[in-house]
PDB file of C-alpha atoms in Angstrom:
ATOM      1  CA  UNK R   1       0.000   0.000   0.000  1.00  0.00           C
ATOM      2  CA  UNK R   2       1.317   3.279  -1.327  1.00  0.00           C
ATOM      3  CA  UNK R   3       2.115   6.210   1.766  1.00  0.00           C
ATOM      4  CA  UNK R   4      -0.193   8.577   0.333  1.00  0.00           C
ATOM      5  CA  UNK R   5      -3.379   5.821   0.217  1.00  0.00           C
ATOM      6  CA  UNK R   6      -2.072   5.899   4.497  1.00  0.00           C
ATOM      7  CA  UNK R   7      -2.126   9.126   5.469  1.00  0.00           C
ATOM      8  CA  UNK R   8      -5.708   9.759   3.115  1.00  0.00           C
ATOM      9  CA  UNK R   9      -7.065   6.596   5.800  1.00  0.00           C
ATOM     10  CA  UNK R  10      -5.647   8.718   8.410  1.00  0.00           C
ATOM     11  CA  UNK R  11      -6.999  12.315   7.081  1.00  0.00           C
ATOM     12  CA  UNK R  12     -10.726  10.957   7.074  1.00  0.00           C
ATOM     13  CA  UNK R  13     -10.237   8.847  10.133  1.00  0.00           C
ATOM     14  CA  UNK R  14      -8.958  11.595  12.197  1.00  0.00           C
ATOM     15  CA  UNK R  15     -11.975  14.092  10.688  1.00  0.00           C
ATOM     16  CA  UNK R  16     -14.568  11.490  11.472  1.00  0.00           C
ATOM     17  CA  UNK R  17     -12.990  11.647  15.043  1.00  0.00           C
ATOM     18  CA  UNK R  18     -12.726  15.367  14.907  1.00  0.00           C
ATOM     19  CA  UNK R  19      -9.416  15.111  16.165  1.00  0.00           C
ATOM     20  CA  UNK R  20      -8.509  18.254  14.522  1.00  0.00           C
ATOM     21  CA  UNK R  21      -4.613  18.021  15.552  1.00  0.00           C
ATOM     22  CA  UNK R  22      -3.914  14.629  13.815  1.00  0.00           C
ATOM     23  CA  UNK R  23      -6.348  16.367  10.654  1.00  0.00           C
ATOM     24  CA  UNK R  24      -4.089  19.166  10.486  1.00  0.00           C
ATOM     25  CA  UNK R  25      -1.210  17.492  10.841  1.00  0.00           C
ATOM     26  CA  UNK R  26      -0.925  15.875   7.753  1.00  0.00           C
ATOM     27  CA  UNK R  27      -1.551  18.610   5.461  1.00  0.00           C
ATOM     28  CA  UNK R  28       1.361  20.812   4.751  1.00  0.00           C
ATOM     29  CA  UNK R  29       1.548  24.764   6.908  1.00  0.00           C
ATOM     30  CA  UNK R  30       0.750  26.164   2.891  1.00  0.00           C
ATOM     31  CA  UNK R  31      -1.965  23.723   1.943  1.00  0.00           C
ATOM     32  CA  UNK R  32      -4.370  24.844  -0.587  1.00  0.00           C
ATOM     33  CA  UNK R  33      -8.207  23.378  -0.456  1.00  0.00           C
ATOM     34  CA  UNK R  34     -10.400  24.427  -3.243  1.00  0.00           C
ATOM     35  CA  UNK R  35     -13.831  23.533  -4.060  1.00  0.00           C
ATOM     36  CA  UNK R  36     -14.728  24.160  -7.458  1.00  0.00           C
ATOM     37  CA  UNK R  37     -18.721  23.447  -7.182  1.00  0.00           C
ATOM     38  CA  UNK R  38     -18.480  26.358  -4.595  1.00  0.00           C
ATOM     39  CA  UNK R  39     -15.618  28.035  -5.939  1.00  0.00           C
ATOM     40  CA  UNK R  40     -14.242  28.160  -2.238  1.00  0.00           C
ATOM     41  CA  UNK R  41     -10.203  28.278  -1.810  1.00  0.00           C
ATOM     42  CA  UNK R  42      -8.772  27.858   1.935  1.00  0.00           C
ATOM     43  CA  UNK R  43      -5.313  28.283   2.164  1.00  0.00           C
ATOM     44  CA  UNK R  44      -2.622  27.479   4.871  1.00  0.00           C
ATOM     45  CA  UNK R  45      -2.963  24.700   7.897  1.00  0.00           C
ATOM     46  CA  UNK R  46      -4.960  26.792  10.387  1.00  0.00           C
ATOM     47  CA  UNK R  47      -7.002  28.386   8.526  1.00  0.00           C
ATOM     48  CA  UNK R  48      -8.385  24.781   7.139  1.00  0.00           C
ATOM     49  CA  UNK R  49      -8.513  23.330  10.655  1.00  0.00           C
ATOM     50  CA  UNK R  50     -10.779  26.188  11.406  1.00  0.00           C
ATOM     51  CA  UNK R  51     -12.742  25.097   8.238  1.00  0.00           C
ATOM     52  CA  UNK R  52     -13.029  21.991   8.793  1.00  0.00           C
ATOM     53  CA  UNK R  53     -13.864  21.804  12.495  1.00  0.00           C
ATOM     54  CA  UNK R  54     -16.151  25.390  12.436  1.00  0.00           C
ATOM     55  CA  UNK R  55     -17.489  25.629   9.082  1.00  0.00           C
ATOM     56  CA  UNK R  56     -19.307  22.261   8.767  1.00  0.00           C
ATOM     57  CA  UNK R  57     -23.612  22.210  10.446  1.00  0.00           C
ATOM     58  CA  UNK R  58     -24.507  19.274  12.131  1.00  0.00           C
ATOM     59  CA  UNK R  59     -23.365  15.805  13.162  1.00  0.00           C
ATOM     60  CA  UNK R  60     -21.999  14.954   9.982  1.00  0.00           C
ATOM     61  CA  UNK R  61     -19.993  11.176   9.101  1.00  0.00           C
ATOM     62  CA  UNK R  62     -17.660  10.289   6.545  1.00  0.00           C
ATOM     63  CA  UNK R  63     -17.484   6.890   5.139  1.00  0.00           C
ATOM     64  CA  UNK R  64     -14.328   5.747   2.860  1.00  0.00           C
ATOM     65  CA  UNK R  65     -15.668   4.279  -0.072  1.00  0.00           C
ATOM     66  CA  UNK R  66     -12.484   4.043  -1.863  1.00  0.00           C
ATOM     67  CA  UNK R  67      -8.867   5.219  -2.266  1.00  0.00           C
ATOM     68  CA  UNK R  68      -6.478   4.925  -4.851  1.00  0.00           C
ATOM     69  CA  UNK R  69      -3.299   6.622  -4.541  1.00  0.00           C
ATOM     70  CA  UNK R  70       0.111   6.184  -6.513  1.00  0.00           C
ATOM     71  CA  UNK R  71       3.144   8.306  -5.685  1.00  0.00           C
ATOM     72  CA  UNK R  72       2.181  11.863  -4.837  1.00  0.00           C
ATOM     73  CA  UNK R  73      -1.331  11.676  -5.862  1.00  0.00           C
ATOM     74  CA  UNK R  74      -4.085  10.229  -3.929  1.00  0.00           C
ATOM     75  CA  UNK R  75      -7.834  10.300  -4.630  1.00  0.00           C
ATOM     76  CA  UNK R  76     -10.900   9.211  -2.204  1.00  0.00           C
ATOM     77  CA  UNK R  77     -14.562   8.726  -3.065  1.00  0.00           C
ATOM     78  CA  UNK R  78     -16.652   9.215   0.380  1.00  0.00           C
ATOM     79  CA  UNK R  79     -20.197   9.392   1.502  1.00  0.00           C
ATOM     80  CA  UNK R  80     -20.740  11.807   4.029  1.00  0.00           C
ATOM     81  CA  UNK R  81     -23.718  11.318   5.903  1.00  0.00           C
ATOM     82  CA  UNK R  82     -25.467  14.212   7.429  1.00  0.00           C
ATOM     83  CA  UNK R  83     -29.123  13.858   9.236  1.00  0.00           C
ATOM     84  CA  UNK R  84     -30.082  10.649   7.166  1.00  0.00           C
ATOM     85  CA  UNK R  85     -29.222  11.977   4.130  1.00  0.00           C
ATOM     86  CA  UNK R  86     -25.929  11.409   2.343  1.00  0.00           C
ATOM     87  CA  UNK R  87     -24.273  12.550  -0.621  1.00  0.00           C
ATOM     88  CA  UNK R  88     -20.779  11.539  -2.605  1.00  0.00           C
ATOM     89  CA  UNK R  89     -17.701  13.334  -2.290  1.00  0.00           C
ATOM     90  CA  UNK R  90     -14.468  13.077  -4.558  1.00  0.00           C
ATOM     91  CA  UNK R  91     -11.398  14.345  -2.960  1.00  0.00           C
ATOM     92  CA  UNK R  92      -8.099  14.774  -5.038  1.00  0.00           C
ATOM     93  CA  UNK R  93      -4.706  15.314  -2.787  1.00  0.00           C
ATOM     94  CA  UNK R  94      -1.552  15.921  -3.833  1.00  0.00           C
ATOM     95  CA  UNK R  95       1.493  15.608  -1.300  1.00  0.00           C
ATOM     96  CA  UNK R  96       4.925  17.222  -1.274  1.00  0.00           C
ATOM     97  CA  UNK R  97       8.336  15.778  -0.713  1.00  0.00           C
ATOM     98  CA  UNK R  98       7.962  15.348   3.151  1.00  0.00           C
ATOM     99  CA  UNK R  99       4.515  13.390   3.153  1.00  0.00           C
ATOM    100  CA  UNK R 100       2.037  15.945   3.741  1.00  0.00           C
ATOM    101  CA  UNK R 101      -1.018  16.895   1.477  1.00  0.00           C
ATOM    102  CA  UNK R 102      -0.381  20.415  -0.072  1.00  0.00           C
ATOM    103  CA  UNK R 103      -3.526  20.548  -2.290  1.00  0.00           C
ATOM    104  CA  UNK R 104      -6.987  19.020  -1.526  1.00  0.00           C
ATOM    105  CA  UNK R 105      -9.500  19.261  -4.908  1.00  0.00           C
ATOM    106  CA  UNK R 106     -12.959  18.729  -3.662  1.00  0.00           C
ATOM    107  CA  UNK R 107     -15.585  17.551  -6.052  1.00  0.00           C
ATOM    108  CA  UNK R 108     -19.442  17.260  -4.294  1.00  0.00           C
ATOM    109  CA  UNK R 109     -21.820  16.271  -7.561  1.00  0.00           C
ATOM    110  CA  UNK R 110     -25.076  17.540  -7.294  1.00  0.00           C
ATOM    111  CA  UNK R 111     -27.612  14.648  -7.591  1.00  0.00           C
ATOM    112  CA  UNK R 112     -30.708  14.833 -10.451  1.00  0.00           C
ATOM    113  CA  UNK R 113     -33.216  13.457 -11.930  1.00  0.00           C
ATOM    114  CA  UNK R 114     -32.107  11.643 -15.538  1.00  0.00           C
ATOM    115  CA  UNK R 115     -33.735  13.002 -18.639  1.00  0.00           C
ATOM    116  CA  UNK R 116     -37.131  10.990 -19.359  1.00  0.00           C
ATOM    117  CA  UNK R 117     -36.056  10.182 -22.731  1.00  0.00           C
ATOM    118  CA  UNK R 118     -33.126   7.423 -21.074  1.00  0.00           C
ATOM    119  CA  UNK R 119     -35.038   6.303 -18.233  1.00  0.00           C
ATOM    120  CA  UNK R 120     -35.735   2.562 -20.236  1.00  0.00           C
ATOM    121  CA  UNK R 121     -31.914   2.693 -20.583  1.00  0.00           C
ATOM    122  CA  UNK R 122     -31.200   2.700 -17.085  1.00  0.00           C
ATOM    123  CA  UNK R 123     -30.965   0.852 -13.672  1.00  0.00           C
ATOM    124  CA  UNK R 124     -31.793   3.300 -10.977  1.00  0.00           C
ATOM    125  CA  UNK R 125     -30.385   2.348  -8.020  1.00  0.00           C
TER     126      UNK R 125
END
């Protein structure tokens, strides 16, 4: 197993623990979180602890679906679970020379409805 698929285990195992210290310490002091469905950009370690532990309503899970990581890349697909409802989450990391994740990428897809004129081309599940 690759070091970068470890410490992504560790990064959502520690935030489902909201043990913020072990969280922030595997991202780099500089790192760089952007979410492009929100256009949101958080930049440097204590600024995205404070994200992370402040900015998020409610008792919220996250549940490792899968990671795949190779070198200094790793990505994770997640459900987080908030109030019985939950909702898919792709995170892209990229890690610097010493181990720690300088850039998070976070993808949340909006759900919908598929057009009518596919629906006898589909399983819905």
């Amino acid at each position: 197993m690759d070091d970068a698929h470890r410490v992504v285990e560790r990064y959502w195992a520690a935030g489902e623990a909201r043990d913020w210290n072990t969280f922030v310490g595997l991202v780099a002091e500089d790192v760089v979180y952007e979410a492009p469905a929100t256009r949101e950009r958080v930049r440097g370690r204590e600024a995205y602890r404070r994200f992370n532990a402040e900015g998020f309503p409610g008792d919220w899970h996250a549940s490792v679906r899968r990671i795949v990581a190779e070198g200094s890349h790793a990505a994770s697909w997640i459900e987080i679970s908030v109030g019985g409802e939950s909702e898919p989450g792709l995170c892209f990391f990229d890690f610097g020379a010493d181990g720690l994740i300088t850039r998070i990428t976070d993808f949340w897809p909006v759900q919908y409805e598929p057009p009518a004129n596919r629906i006898d081309l589909v399983e819905r599940y």
